[in-house]
Amino acid sequence: MIPVQGYSGKTVAVLGLGRSGLATVTALQAGGANVIVWDDSPEAADKANDAGVTLRDLTKQGAFTDVAALITSPGIPHLYPEPHPAIARAMVEGCPVDNDIGLFFRSFATGEWDNFETIPKVIAVTGSNGKSTTSALIYHILEEAGRPTQLAGNIGRGVLDIDEAHDGEVIVLELSSYQTDLARALTPDVAVFTNLSSDHLDRHAGHGGYFAAKRRLFAEGGPDRAVIGVDEPEGNYIANQLSEGPADDRVIRVSSGTKLGGDGWNVFARKGFLSETRKGRQVASIDLRQIAGLPGAHNHQNACAAYAACRSLGIGPRVIEQALHSFKGLPHRSQLIAQRDGVAFVNDSKATNVDSAAKALAAFSKVRWICGGLEKEGGLEALLPAPTVVKAYVIGREAAAFAMKLKGLDVEICGDMKTAVTKAAADAQSGETVLLAPAAASFDQYDSFEKRGDDFAEQVASLS
């Protein structure tokens, strides 16, 4: 646990008693704060009692008279589409609002670090797609290289729930736009931007607001080194803003599909090969084509970003290459579930938006595509014409409406996962892939994308 610094003897309010909220309560108490809490759920009083804190309705006038700060859970809106009443009240009454990410960055370093031979570092990863795989891959490489490391944030443990740093340790954080948007302190040593596509538009009032939330990781604290995916204009913009010139190696540019030139530090993948260049010369090359845990161009981009982050810490190319080969991938992200009679069954339930689904479809040559769910803003046009799709099998409560937007594709409306898997498996020929890549959120039928992916795996396992 990371005891929170700066609030000893002060009253701090915590909004939301989920996983991150409860970890925040414990960390604040460890730092000597007097903690009060509010949660909208009917079980709030029981949660507060179990945490040993006072429940106070933070939506009422005067609730923040004696409060030094309000710490809110990332999932609670603070601005768009409208602020939670407690956050609105805090802002009206002049109480600073922060989240657990801000508390982490202000509390992670301690006086004990003066005795360390190597100061601990923080690598923070953000972006629309691939940030979980990139974060997990960086963590895996560090472990394989013998570096002490912890993985936290939007993946693994909460940031305040990790152990206090060891000498030379590297903390890897996956940070969502919800987490970067509000944090009052963002000071990673290495910051990674994977890519950008439209997502969470209601929470950020559009594409520009979503990008602004991601950009804060680079603009607020100024990382010592930045690894930037430059396959979209936004990535090029961040790289340009941070760089003092073409040869400024504080910025490592990353691409999947484009050969990057110039005198800067570049890592890119083309035709399945990763290349690192510095000052116009190739430094290293890795064949990614046979790495089972990283299939497709989108995973090659993840590999490039993870490679660049680890190279910035001085880890050698051959050590990284060995670690890439032993990486097993993450559940629900291009996860090979089974192979039956020459047909592969792949679970990419995390492909919840159009861009991530398109990349998943492009990773395979002939796809029986299971898709559908709670459609996000922006439509499905960017997925089409989907040349690798042999047939689409649509699930979800609004399957018929979703199917109508897949113009030009052979489509069958299935409604539920069992029907989709059964029909896709019956139709599939040897050499084809039955791929779950929904291009939609799961909440119309499932509590989470993980539950949806688990159902897909169970249905595949039950095939006769």
Coordinates of C-alpha atoms in Angstrom, one line a residue:
M1 CA 0.0 0.0 0.0
I2 CA 1.1 3.6 -0.7
P3 CA 0.3 5.8 2.3
V4 CA -1.1 9.1 1.0
Q5 CA 1.1 12.1 1.8
G6 CA 0.0 15.7 2.5
Y7 CA -3.3 15.1 4.4
S8 CA -2.2 14.1 7.9
G9 CA -4.7 15.5 10.4
K10 CA -7.0 16.8 7.6
T11 CA -10.5 15.6 6.6
V12 CA -10.6 14.0 3.1
A13 CA -13.8 12.9 1.4
V14 CA -14.0 9.8 -0.9
L15 CA -16.7 9.4 -3.4
G16 CA -17.4 5.9 -4.5
L17 CA -16.7 2.7 -2.6
G18 CA -15.7 0.4 -5.3
R19 CA -12.3 -1.3 -5.6
S20 CA -10.3 2.0 -6.1
G21 CA -12.5 3.9 -3.6
L22 CA -11.9 1.4 -0.8
A23 CA -8.1 1.2 -1.6
T24 CA -8.1 5.1 -1.5
V25 CA -9.8 5.1 2.0
T26 CA -7.1 2.7 3.4
A27 CA -4.2 4.6 1.8
L28 CA -5.5 7.9 3.2
Q29 CA -6.0 6.5 6.7
A30 CA -2.4 5.1 6.5
G31 CA -1.2 8.7 5.8
G32 CA -3.0 10.0 8.8
A33 CA -6.1 11.6 7.2
N34 CA -9.6 11.6 8.7
V35 CA -11.7 10.0 6.0
I36 CA -15.4 10.5 5.3
V37 CA -17.2 8.8 2.4
W38 CA -20.3 8.9 0.2
D39 CA -21.6 6.3 -2.2
D40 CA -25.0 6.3 -4.1
S41 CA -25.6 2.6 -3.6
P42 CA -28.1 1.2 -1.1
E43 CA -25.3 -0.7 0.5
A44 CA -23.2 2.4 1.2
A45 CA -23.7 2.4 5.0
D46 CA -22.5 -1.2 5.2
K47 CA -19.5 -0.4 3.0
A48 CA -18.6 2.6 5.2
N49 CA -19.0 0.6 8.4
D50 CA -16.8 -2.2 7.1
A51 CA -14.1 0.4 6.1
G52 CA -14.3 2.0 9.5
V53 CA -15.2 5.5 8.2
T54 CA -18.1 8.0 8.5
L55 CA -20.8 8.2 5.8
R56 CA -21.7 11.8 4.9
D57 CA -24.1 12.9 2.2
L58 CA -21.7 15.0 0.0
T59 CA -24.5 16.3 -2.2
K60 CA -25.9 18.6 0.5
Q61 CA -25.0 22.2 0.9
G62 CA -22.2 22.8 3.4
A63 CA -21.0 19.2 3.1
F64 CA -17.4 20.4 2.3
T65 CA -17.0 23.0 5.0
D66 CA -14.2 21.1 6.8
V67 CA -13.0 19.0 3.9
A68 CA -9.5 19.5 2.4
A69 CA -10.1 17.5 -0.8
L70 CA -12.6 15.2 -2.5
I71 CA -11.2 12.0 -4.1
T72 CA -13.5 10.5 -6.7
S73 CA -13.5 7.1 -8.4
P74 CA -12.6 7.3 -12.1
G75 CA -16.0 6.0 -13.3
I76 CA -17.9 8.9 -11.8
P77 CA -18.5 11.8 -14.2
H78 CA -17.0 15.1 -13.0
L79 CA -17.9 17.3 -16.0
Y80 CA -19.6 15.5 -18.9
P81 CA -22.3 14.5 -19.7
E82 CA -23.0 16.2 -16.3
P83 CA -21.1 16.2 -13.0
H84 CA -22.1 13.9 -10.2
P85 CA -24.0 16.1 -7.6
A86 CA -21.3 15.6 -5.0
I87 CA -18.6 16.7 -7.3
A88 CA -20.7 19.7 -8.4
R89 CA -21.2 20.6 -4.8
A90 CA -17.4 20.3 -4.1
M91 CA -16.6 22.6 -6.9
V92 CA -19.2 25.2 -5.9
E93 CA -17.8 25.2 -2.4
G94 CA -14.2 25.4 -3.5
C95 CA -13.0 22.0 -2.4
P96 CA -10.2 20.6 -4.6
V97 CA -11.3 17.4 -6.5
D98 CA -8.7 14.7 -7.4
N99 CA -8.6 10.9 -7.9
D100 CA -6.4 8.1 -6.8
I101 CA -3.9 8.6 -9.7
G102 CA -3.2 12.1 -8.5
L103 CA -2.7 10.9 -4.9
F104 CA -0.3 8.2 -6.2
F105 CA 2.0 10.6 -8.0
R106 CA 2.1 13.0 -5.0
S107 CA 2.8 10.1 -2.6
F108 CA 4.9 7.5 -4.3
A109 CA 8.3 9.0 -3.7
T110 CA 9.5 9.0 0.0
G111 CA 12.5 10.0 2.0
E112 CA 13.7 6.4 2.0
W113 CA 14.6 6.7 -1.7
D114 CA 17.7 8.7 -0.5
N115 CA 19.1 5.3 0.4
F116 CA 18.4 3.6 -2.9
E117 CA 21.2 3.0 -5.4
T118 CA 18.7 3.3 -8.3
I119 CA 15.7 5.6 -8.0
P120 CA 12.4 3.8 -8.9
K121 CA 10.6 4.8 -12.1
V122 CA 7.1 4.9 -13.3
I123 CA 6.0 4.0 -16.9
A124 CA 2.4 5.2 -17.6
V125 CA 0.6 3.9 -20.7
T126 CA -2.5 5.5 -22.2
G127 CA -4.3 5.4 -25.6
S128 CA -7.5 4.1 -27.1
N129 CA -6.6 0.5 -28.0
G130 CA -3.8 -1.8 -26.9
K131 CA -2.9 -0.1 -23.7
S132 CA -3.7 -3.2 -21.6
T133 CA -1.6 -5.5 -23.8
T134 CA 1.2 -2.9 -24.0
S135 CA 1.3 -2.4 -20.2
A136 CA 1.2 -6.2 -19.6
L137 CA 4.0 -6.7 -22.2
I138 CA 6.2 -4.0 -20.6
Y139 CA 5.7 -5.7 -17.2
H140 CA 6.5 -9.1 -18.7
I141 CA 9.7 -7.9 -20.3
L142 CA 10.8 -6.2 -17.1
E143 CA 10.2 -9.5 -15.2
E144 CA 12.1 -11.5 -17.8
A145 CA 15.0 -9.0 -17.6
G146 CA 15.2 -9.5 -13.8
R147 CA 14.0 -6.0 -13.0
P148 CA 11.7 -5.6 -9.9
T149 CA 8.3 -4.4 -11.2
Q150 CA 4.6 -4.0 -10.3
L151 CA 1.6 -3.6 -12.7
A152 CA -1.3 -1.4 -11.6
G153 CA -3.9 1.2 -12.6
N154 CA -6.6 0.2 -15.1
I155 CA -5.2 -3.3 -15.1
G156 CA -4.1 -5.5 -12.1
R157 CA -4.1 -3.7 -8.7
G158 CA -5.3 -0.2 -7.8
V159 CA -2.4 2.3 -7.8
L160 CA -2.6 2.9 -4.1
D161 CA -2.9 -0.8 -3.3
I162 CA 0.6 -1.7 -4.6
D163 CA 3.6 -2.3 -2.4
E164 CA 5.9 0.6 -1.5
A165 CA 8.8 0.8 -4.0
H166 CA 12.0 -1.2 -3.9
D167 CA 15.4 -0.1 -5.0
G168 CA 15.5 0.1 -8.8
E169 CA 11.8 -0.9 -9.2
V170 CA 9.7 0.0 -12.2
I171 CA 6.0 0.6 -11.8
V172 CA 3.9 0.1 -14.9
L173 CA 0.6 1.8 -14.9
E174 CA -2.2 1.5 -17.5
L175 CA -4.2 4.7 -17.4
S176 CA -7.6 5.3 -19.0
S177 CA -8.9 8.7 -20.1
Y178 CA -11.1 8.7 -17.0
Q179 CA -8.0 8.5 -14.8
T180 CA -5.9 11.0 -16.6
D181 CA -8.6 13.6 -17.1
L182 CA -8.9 14.6 -13.4
A183 CA -5.6 13.7 -11.7
R184 CA -4.0 16.8 -10.2
A185 CA -0.5 15.2 -10.5
L186 CA 0.8 13.3 -13.5
T187 CA 4.5 12.8 -13.4
P188 CA 5.6 9.5 -15.0
D189 CA 9.3 9.0 -15.9
V190 CA 8.2 7.4 -19.2
A191 CA 4.8 8.1 -20.8
V192 CA 3.4 5.9 -23.6
F193 CA 0.7 6.9 -26.1
T194 CA -0.5 3.9 -28.2
N195 CA -3.1 5.4 -30.6
L196 CA -6.4 7.3 -30.7
S197 CA -9.8 6.4 -32.0
S198 CA -13.2 7.7 -31.0
D199 CA -14.4 6.3 -27.6
H200 CA -16.1 7.5 -24.5
L201 CA -17.4 10.5 -26.4
D202 CA -20.3 11.2 -24.0
R203 CA -17.9 11.3 -21.1
H204 CA -15.5 13.8 -22.8
A205 CA -18.1 15.8 -24.9
G206 CA -16.6 14.6 -28.2
H207 CA -13.4 13.5 -29.8
G208 CA -11.4 16.6 -28.9
G209 CA -12.2 16.3 -25.3
Y210 CA -11.3 12.7 -25.3
F211 CA -7.9 13.5 -26.9
A212 CA -7.4 16.3 -24.4
A213 CA -7.8 13.9 -21.5
K214 CA -5.1 11.6 -23.0
R215 CA -2.8 14.5 -23.7
R216 CA -2.7 15.5 -20.1
L217 CA -0.4 12.6 -19.3
F218 CA 2.3 14.4 -21.5
A219 CA 1.4 18.0 -20.9
E220 CA 1.0 18.2 -17.1
G221 CA 4.1 16.7 -15.7
G222 CA 6.5 16.5 -18.6
P223 CA 7.9 12.9 -18.7
D224 CA 11.6 12.4 -19.1
R225 CA 10.9 10.2 -22.1
A226 CA 7.8 9.8 -24.3
V227 CA 6.9 6.9 -26.5
I228 CA 4.4 8.1 -29.0
G229 CA 2.3 6.2 -31.6
V230 CA 2.3 8.5 -34.6
D231 CA -0.1 6.6 -36.9
E232 CA -2.8 9.2 -36.2
P233 CA -2.6 13.1 -36.4
E234 CA -3.0 13.3 -32.6
G235 CA 0.1 11.2 -31.9
N236 CA 2.1 13.3 -34.4
Y237 CA 0.9 16.4 -32.6
I238 CA 2.0 15.2 -29.2
A239 CA 5.4 14.1 -30.5
N240 CA 5.9 17.5 -32.2
Q241 CA 4.9 19.4 -29.0
L242 CA 7.4 17.4 -26.9
S243 CA 10.3 17.4 -29.3
E244 CA 12.9 20.2 -29.7
G245 CA 14.0 19.0 -33.1
P246 CA 14.3 16.0 -35.4
A247 CA 17.2 14.4 -33.4
D248 CA 15.6 14.9 -29.9
D249 CA 15.7 11.3 -28.5
R250 CA 13.5 12.2 -25.5
V251 CA 10.7 11.3 -27.9
I252 CA 10.6 7.8 -29.4
R253 CA 8.2 7.6 -32.3
V254 CA 6.3 4.3 -32.9
S255 CA 4.4 3.1 -36.0
S256 CA 2.7 0.0 -37.3
G257 CA 2.9 -0.1 -41.0
T258 CA 5.0 3.0 -41.7
K259 CA 8.7 3.1 -42.1
L260 CA 9.9 6.0 -39.9
G261 CA 12.9 7.9 -41.1
G262 CA 15.1 10.9 -40.0
D263 CA 17.6 11.3 -37.3
G264 CA 15.3 10.6 -34.3
W265 CA 14.7 7.5 -32.3
N266 CA 12.1 5.4 -34.1
V267 CA 10.6 1.9 -33.6
F268 CA 8.3 0.6 -36.3
A269 CA 6.8 -2.6 -37.6
R270 CA 6.5 -3.4 -41.3
K271 CA 5.5 -6.8 -42.9
G272 CA 5.9 -8.5 -39.5
F273 CA 9.4 -7.1 -38.7
L274 CA 10.1 -4.7 -35.8
S275 CA 12.9 -2.2 -36.5
E276 CA 14.7 0.2 -34.2
T277 CA 16.5 3.1 -35.8
R278 CA 18.6 6.0 -34.2
K279 CA 20.3 8.8 -36.1
G280 CA 19.3 7.3 -39.4
R281 CA 20.8 3.8 -38.7
Q282 CA 19.1 0.6 -37.8
V283 CA 20.0 -0.6 -34.4
A284 CA 18.0 -3.8 -34.1
S285 CA 15.4 -5.9 -35.9
I286 CA 12.9 -8.6 -34.6
D287 CA 10.7 -11.0 -36.6
L288 CA 7.3 -10.7 -34.9
R289 CA 5.5 -13.1 -37.3
Q290 CA 6.0 -16.3 -35.3
I291 CA 5.2 -14.7 -31.8
A292 CA 1.9 -16.5 -30.9
G293 CA 0.9 -14.1 -28.2
L294 CA 1.0 -11.0 -30.5
P295 CA -0.9 -11.8 -33.7
G296 CA -1.8 -9.1 -36.2
A297 CA -0.6 -5.5 -37.0
H298 CA -2.3 -4.0 -34.0
N299 CA -0.3 -6.3 -31.6
H300 CA 2.8 -5.5 -33.6
Q301 CA 2.1 -1.8 -32.7
N302 CA 1.8 -2.9 -29.0
A303 CA 5.1 -4.7 -29.3
C304 CA 6.8 -1.6 -30.7
A305 CA 5.5 0.6 -27.9
A306 CA 6.6 -1.9 -25.2
Y307 CA 9.9 -2.4 -26.9
A308 CA 10.5 1.3 -27.0
A309 CA 9.6 1.8 -23.4
C310 CA 11.9 -0.9 -22.2
R311 CA 14.8 0.3 -24.5
S312 CA 14.4 3.7 -22.8
L313 CA 15.3 1.9 -19.6
G314 CA 18.5 0.4 -21.1
I315 CA 17.2 -3.2 -21.7
G316 CA 18.9 -4.8 -24.6
P317 CA 17.1 -5.8 -27.8
R318 CA 17.9 -9.5 -27.5
V319 CA 16.5 -9.6 -24.0
I320 CA 13.3 -8.0 -25.2
E321 CA 13.1 -10.4 -28.1
Q322 CA 13.2 -13.4 -25.8
A323 CA 10.6 -11.9 -23.6
L324 CA 8.3 -11.3 -26.6
H325 CA 8.4 -14.9 -27.5
S326 CA 7.3 -16.0 -24.0
F327 CA 4.4 -13.6 -23.7
K328 CA 1.1 -15.4 -23.6
G329 CA -1.2 -12.5 -24.3
L330 CA -4.1 -11.3 -22.3
P331 CA -7.5 -12.8 -21.9
H332 CA -10.2 -11.4 -24.2
R333 CA -7.6 -9.7 -26.4
S334 CA -6.9 -11.8 -29.6
Q335 CA -7.0 -14.8 -27.3
L336 CA -6.8 -18.2 -29.0
I337 CA -9.5 -20.3 -27.3
A338 CA -9.4 -23.5 -29.3
Q339 CA -8.6 -25.1 -32.6
R340 CA -11.0 -27.6 -34.0
D341 CA -10.7 -29.3 -37.4
G342 CA -8.5 -26.5 -38.7
V343 CA -10.8 -23.8 -37.4
A344 CA -9.4 -21.3 -34.9
F345 CA -11.7 -19.7 -32.2
V346 CA -10.4 -16.4 -31.1
N347 CA -11.8 -14.2 -28.2
D348 CA -11.3 -10.5 -28.7
S349 CA -14.2 -9.4 -26.5
K350 CA -12.2 -6.3 -25.5
A351 CA -12.7 -5.0 -29.1
T352 CA -15.5 -2.8 -27.9
N353 CA -15.1 0.0 -30.5
V354 CA -14.9 0.1 -34.2
D355 CA -11.2 0.8 -34.5
S356 CA -10.2 -2.1 -32.3
A357 CA -12.6 -4.5 -34.1
A358 CA -11.2 -3.4 -37.5
K359 CA -7.7 -4.3 -36.3
A360 CA -8.8 -7.6 -35.0
L361 CA -10.5 -8.5 -38.3
A362 CA -7.4 -7.5 -40.3
A363 CA -5.3 -9.9 -38.3
F364 CA -6.9 -13.0 -39.9
S365 CA -7.5 -13.9 -43.5
K366 CA -10.9 -15.6 -43.4
V367 CA -13.2 -14.6 -40.5
R368 CA -16.6 -15.9 -39.3
W369 CA -17.3 -12.7 -37.3
I370 CA -19.3 -12.6 -34.1
C371 CA -20.3 -9.0 -33.4
G372 CA -22.9 -6.8 -31.9
G373 CA -23.9 -5.3 -28.5
L374 CA -24.4 -1.8 -27.3
E375 CA -23.4 0.3 -30.2
K376 CA -21.1 3.3 -29.5
E377 CA -21.3 6.7 -31.1
G378 CA -19.7 7.2 -34.5
G379 CA -21.4 4.3 -36.4
L380 CA -20.0 1.2 -38.0
E381 CA -19.0 2.7 -41.4
A382 CA -15.3 2.6 -40.6
L383 CA -15.4 -1.2 -40.4
L384 CA -16.6 -1.7 -43.9
P385 CA -16.0 -3.2 -46.4
A386 CA -14.3 -5.7 -44.0
P387 CA -12.6 -7.8 -46.8
T388 CA -11.6 -10.6 -44.5
V389 CA -15.1 -11.3 -43.2
V390 CA -16.7 -14.4 -44.8
K391 CA -19.9 -13.9 -42.8
A392 CA -21.1 -11.9 -39.7
Y393 CA -23.1 -13.4 -36.9
V394 CA -24.8 -10.7 -34.9
I395 CA -25.6 -10.8 -31.2
G396 CA -27.2 -8.3 -28.8
R397 CA -30.6 -7.0 -27.9
E398 CA -30.6 -4.7 -31.0
A399 CA -29.1 -7.3 -33.3
A400 CA -31.4 -6.6 -36.2
A401 CA -30.6 -2.8 -36.1
F402 CA -26.9 -3.6 -35.8
A403 CA -27.0 -6.1 -38.7
M404 CA -28.7 -3.5 -41.0
K405 CA -25.6 -1.3 -40.8
L406 CA -23.2 -4.0 -42.0
K407 CA -23.9 -3.2 -45.6
G408 CA -22.3 -5.5 -48.2
L409 CA -21.7 -8.3 -45.8
D410 CA -23.3 -11.7 -45.5
V411 CA -25.1 -11.4 -42.2
E412 CA -27.1 -13.7 -39.9
I413 CA -29.0 -12.4 -36.9
C414 CA -28.4 -14.7 -34.0
G415 CA -29.2 -12.6 -30.9
D416 CA -27.3 -14.6 -28.3
M417 CA -23.8 -16.0 -28.0
K418 CA -24.8 -19.7 -28.0
T419 CA -26.6 -19.4 -31.3
A420 CA -23.8 -17.3 -32.9
V421 CA -21.1 -19.7 -31.8
T422 CA -23.1 -22.8 -32.9
K423 CA -23.9 -21.4 -36.3
A424 CA -20.4 -19.9 -37.0
A425 CA -18.8 -23.2 -36.0
A426 CA -21.1 -25.2 -38.2
D427 CA -20.4 -22.9 -41.2
A428 CA -16.6 -22.6 -40.7
Q429 CA -14.2 -24.3 -43.0
S430 CA -10.6 -25.4 -42.3
G431 CA -8.3 -22.4 -42.4
E432 CA -11.0 -20.0 -41.2
T433 CA -11.2 -18.2 -37.8
V434 CA -14.3 -17.8 -35.7
L435 CA -13.7 -14.4 -34.1
L436 CA -15.5 -12.6 -31.4
A437 CA -14.7 -8.9 -32.0
P438 CA -18.0 -7.2 -31.1
A439 CA -17.3 -3.5 -32.1
A440 CA -19.7 -2.6 -29.3
A441 CA -20.0 -2.4 -25.5
S442 CA -21.3 -5.5 -23.6
F443 CA -23.8 -3.9 -21.3
D444 CA -26.9 -4.8 -23.2
Q445 CA -26.4 -8.5 -22.3
Y446 CA -23.4 -8.7 -20.0
D447 CA -22.0 -7.0 -16.9
S448 CA -18.6 -6.6 -18.6
F449 CA -16.6 -7.5 -21.7
E450 CA -14.9 -10.2 -19.6
K451 CA -18.2 -11.9 -19.0
R452 CA -19.0 -11.7 -22.7
G453 CA -15.6 -13.3 -23.5
D454 CA -16.1 -16.0 -20.9
D455 CA -19.5 -16.9 -22.4
F456 CA -17.9 -17.2 -25.8
A457 CA -15.2 -19.5 -24.4
E458 CA -17.8 -21.6 -22.6
Q459 CA -19.9 -21.9 -25.8
V460 CA -16.9 -23.0 -27.8
A461 CA -16.0 -25.5 -25.1
S462 CA -19.5 -27.0 -25.3
L463 CA -19.5 -27.6 -29.0
S464 CA -20.1 -31.3 -29.7

